[in-house]
mmCIF file of C-alpha atoms in Angstrom:
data_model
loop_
_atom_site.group_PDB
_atom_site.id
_atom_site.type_symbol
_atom_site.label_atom_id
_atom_site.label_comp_id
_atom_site.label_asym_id
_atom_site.label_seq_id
_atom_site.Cartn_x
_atom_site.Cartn_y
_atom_site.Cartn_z
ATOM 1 C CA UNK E 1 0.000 0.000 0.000
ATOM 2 C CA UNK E 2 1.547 3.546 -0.513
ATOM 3 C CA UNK E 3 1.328 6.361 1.698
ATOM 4 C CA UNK E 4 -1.374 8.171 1.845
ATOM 5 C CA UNK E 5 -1.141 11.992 -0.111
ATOM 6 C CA UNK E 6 -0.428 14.687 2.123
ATOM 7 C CA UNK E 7 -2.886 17.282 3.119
ATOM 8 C CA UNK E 8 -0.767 20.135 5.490
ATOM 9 C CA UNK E 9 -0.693 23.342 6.072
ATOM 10 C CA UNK E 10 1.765 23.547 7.802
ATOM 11 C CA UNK E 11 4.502 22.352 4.911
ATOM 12 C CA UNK E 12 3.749 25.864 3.298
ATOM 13 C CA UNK E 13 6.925 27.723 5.304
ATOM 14 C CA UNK E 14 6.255 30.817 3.131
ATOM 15 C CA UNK E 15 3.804 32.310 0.737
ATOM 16 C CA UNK E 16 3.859 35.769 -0.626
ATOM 17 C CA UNK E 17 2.842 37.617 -4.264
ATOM 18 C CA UNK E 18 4.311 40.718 -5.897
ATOM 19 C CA UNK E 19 3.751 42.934 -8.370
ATOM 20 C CA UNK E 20 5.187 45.397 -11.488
ATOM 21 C CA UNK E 21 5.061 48.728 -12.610
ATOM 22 C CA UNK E 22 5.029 51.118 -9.471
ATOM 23 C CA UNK E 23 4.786 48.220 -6.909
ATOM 24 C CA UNK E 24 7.760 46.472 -7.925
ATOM 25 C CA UNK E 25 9.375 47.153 -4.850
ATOM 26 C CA UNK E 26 6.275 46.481 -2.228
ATOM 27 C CA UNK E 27 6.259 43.422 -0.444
ATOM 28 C CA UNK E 28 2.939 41.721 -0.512
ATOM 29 C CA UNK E 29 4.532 39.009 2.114
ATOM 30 C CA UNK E 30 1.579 39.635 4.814
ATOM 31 C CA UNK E 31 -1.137 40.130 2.542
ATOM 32 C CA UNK E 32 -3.882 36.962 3.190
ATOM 33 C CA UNK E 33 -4.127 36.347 -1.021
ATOM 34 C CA UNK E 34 -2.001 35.326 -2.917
ATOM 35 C CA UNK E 35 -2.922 37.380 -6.243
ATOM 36 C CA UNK E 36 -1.806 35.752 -9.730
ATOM 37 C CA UNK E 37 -2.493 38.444 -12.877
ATOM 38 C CA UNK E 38 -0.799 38.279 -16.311
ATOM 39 C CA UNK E 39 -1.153 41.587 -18.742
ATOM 40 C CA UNK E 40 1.006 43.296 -20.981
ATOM 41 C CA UNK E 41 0.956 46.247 -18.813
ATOM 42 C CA UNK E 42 3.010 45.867 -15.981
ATOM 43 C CA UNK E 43 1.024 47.904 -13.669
ATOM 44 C CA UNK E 44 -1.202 44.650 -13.430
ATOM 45 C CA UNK E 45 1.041 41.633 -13.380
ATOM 46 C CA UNK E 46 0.903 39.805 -10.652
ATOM 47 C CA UNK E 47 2.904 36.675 -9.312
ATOM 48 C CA UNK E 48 2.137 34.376 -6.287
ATOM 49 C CA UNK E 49 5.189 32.321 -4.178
ATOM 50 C CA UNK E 50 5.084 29.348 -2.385
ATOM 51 C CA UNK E 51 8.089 27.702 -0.237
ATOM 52 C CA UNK E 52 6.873 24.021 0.416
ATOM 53 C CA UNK E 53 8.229 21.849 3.304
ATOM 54 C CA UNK E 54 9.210 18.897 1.283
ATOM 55 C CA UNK E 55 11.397 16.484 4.332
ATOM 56 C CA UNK E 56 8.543 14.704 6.043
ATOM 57 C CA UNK E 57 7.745 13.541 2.394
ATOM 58 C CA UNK E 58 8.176 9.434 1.695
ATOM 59 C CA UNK E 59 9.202 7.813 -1.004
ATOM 60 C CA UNK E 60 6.150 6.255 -3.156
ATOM 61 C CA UNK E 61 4.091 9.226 -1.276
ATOM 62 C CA UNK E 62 1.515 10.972 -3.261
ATOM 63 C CA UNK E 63 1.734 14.125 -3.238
ATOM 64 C CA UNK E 64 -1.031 17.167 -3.726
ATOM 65 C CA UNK E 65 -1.281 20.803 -3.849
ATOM 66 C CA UNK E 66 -4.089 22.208 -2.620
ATOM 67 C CA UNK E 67 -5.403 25.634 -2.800
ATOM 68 C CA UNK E 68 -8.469 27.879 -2.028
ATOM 69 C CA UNK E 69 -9.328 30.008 -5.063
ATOM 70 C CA UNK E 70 -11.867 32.188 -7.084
ATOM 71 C CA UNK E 71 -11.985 34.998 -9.430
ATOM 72 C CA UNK E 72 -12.020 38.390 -8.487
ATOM 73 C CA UNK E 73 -15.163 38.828 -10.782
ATOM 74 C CA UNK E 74 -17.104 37.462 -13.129
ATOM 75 C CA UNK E 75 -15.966 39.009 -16.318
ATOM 76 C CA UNK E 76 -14.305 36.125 -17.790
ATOM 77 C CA UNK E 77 -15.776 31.906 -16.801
ATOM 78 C CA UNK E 78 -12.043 30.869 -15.508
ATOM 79 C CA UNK E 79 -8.818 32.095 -15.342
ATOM 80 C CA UNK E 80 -5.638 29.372 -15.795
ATOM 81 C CA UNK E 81 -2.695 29.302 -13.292
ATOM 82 C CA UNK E 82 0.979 28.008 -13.756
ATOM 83 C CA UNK E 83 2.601 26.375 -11.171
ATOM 84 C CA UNK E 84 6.393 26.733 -11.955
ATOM 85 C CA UNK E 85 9.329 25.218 -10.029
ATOM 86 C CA UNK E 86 11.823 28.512 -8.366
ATOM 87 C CA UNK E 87 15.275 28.499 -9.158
ATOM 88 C CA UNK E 88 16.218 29.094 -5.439
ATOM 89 C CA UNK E 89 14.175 28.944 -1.853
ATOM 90 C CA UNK E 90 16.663 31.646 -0.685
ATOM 91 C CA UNK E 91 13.744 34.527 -0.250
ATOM 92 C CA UNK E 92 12.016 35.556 2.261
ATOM 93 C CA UNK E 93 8.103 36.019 2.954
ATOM 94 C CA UNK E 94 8.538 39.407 4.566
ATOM 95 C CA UNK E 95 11.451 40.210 1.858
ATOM 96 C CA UNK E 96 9.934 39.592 -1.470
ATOM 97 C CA UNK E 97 9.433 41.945 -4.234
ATOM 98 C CA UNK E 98 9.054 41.948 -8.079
ATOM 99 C CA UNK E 99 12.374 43.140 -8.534
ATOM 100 C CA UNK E 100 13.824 40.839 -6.225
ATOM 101 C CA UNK E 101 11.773 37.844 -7.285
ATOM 102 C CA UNK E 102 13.446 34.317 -7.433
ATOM 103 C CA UNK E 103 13.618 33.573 -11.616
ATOM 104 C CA UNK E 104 11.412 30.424 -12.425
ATOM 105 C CA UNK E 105 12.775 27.018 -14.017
ATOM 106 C CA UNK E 106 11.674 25.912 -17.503
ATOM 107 C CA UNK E 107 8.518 24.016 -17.863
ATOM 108 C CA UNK E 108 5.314 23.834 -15.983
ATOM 109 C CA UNK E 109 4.366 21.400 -13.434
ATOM 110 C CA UNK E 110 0.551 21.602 -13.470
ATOM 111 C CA UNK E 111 -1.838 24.664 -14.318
ATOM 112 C CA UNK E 112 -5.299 25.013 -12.376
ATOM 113 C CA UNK E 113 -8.265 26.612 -13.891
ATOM 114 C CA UNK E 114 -9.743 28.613 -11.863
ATOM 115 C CA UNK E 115 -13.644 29.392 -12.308
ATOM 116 C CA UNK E 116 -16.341 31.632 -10.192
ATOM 117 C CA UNK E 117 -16.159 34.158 -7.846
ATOM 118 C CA UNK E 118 -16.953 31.862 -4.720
ATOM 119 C CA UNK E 119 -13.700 30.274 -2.931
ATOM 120 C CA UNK E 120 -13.252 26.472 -3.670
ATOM 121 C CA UNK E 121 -10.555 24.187 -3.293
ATOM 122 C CA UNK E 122 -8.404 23.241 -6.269
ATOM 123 C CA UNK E 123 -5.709 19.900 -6.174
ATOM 124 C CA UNK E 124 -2.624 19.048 -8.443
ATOM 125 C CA UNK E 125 -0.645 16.054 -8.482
ATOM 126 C CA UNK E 126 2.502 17.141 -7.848
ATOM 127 C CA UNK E 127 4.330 13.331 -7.172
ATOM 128 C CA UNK E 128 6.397 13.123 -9.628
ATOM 129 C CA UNK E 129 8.380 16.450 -9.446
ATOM 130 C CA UNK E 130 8.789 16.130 -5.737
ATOM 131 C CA UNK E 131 9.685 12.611 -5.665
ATOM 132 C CA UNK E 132 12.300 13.797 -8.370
ATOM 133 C CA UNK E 133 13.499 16.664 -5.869
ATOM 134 C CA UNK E 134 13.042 14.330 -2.522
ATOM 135 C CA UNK E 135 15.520 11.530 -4.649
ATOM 136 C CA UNK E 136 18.156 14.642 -5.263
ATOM 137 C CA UNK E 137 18.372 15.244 -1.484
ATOM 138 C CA UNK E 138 16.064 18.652 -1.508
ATOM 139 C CA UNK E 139 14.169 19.096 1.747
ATOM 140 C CA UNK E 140 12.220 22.141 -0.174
ATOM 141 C CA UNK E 141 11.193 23.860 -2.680
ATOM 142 C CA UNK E 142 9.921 27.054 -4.380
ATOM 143 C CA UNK E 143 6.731 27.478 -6.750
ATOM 144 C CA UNK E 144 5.498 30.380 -8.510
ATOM 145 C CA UNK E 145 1.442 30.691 -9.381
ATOM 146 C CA UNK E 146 1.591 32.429 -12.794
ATOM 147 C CA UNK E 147 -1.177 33.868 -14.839
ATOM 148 C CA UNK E 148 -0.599 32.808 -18.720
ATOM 149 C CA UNK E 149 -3.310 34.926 -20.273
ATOM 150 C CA UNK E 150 -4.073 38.412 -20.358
ATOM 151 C CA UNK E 151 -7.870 38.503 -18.270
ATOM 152 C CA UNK E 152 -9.597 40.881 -16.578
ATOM 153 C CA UNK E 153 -10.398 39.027 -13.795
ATOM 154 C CA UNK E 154 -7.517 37.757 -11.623
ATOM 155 C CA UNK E 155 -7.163 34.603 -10.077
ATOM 156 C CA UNK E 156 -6.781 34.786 -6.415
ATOM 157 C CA UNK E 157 -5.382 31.901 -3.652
ATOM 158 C CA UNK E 158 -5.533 31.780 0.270
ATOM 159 C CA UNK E 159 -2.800 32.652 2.036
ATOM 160 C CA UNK E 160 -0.806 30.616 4.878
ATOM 161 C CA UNK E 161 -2.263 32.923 6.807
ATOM 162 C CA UNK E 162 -5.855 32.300 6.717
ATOM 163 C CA UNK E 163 -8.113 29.514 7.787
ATOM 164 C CA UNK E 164 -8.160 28.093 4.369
ATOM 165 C CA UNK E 165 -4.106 28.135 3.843
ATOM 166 C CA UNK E 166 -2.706 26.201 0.775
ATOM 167 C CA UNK E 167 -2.047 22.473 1.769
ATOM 168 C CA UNK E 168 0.739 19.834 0.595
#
C-alpha cells in the first residue's frame, strides 16, 4: 500500500505575491491572497510564491497541492494558473518583491483553472516532481502561481495565513 497523499498546512513555510510597474518594490509578504495576474501592462502583473516543506515527504508518497481560489469577478468563466518550479528557496516572505523575485525554471508542473467568484478548493498532483526533488536530497522547494493569459479578472489563492491556507 503507498502512503497516503499529504494534506498540510503547515509544509507551506512561506507564501507571498508581488507585483510590477510602481509596486515592484512592495512586499505583498503579509497580505492573506495570494494574487496571480498576467497583462502586458506591468502595472497589473501579478505573481504568487510558495516555499513548500518537502522532508517529512516518503518515497512512493503521493503528493497534492491544494489551494483555495476564485476569481475576483465574473468578467471572464475561468482564469488558468501556472505552477512553476523557483530556481532558489533563498527569499524571504517578509522580503519579497518583483524586482527581487526568485527567476522560475523551464517548464510547468501543473496549471489550475480557476472558475467563479466563490472560494473552492483546487488539487494538483505534484508526485512526480517532488519525488524527483526528494531523490536529489532537496528538503524544499519554491513554486510560482503564474497567470498565462491576459484577463480581466484575476485569479486569487488563500494565504498561509488564513483559515483556508494552501495544503501539501
Amino acid at each position: 500500500a503507498r502512503p497516503a497523499p499529504s494534506a498540510d498546512a503547515s509544509r507551506i513555510l512561506a507564501d507571498a505575491y508581488v507585483r510590477g510597474g510602481q509596486y515592484a518594490n512592495t512586499n505583498y509578504g503579509s497580505a492573506t491572497e495570494l494574487i496571480t495576474k498576467f497583462s502586458v501592462d506591468a502595472v497589473y502583473l501579478r505573481e504568487a510564491y510558495m516555499m513548500l516543506d518537502i522532508s517529512g515527504i516518503q518515497s512512493g508518497q503521493s503528493v497534492r497541492l491544494r489551494l483555495f481560489g476564485k476569481l475576483s469577478d465574473n468578467r471572464a468563466p475561468s482564469v488558468t494558473t501556472a505552477i512553476v518550479p523557483l530556481s532558489t528557496t533563498a527569499w524571504t516572505e517578509s522580503g519579497v518583491t518583483w524586482n527581487n523575485k526568485p527567476l522560475a525554471e523551464a517548464g510547468t508542473w501543473a496549471t489550475v483553472a480557476v472558475s467563479g467568484t466563490t472560494g473552492k478548493w483546487y488539487e494538483v498532483d505534484i508526485t512526480a516532481q517532488v519525488q524527483a526533488l526528494r531523490a536529489a536530497g532537496n528538503t524544499s522547494v519554491g513554486l510560482a502561481l503564474k497567470g498565462i493569459a491576459d484577463t480581466l479578472p484575476y485569479a486569487t489563492f488563500t494565504a498561509r495565513q488564513t483559515a483556508t491556507a494552501p495544503q501539501l
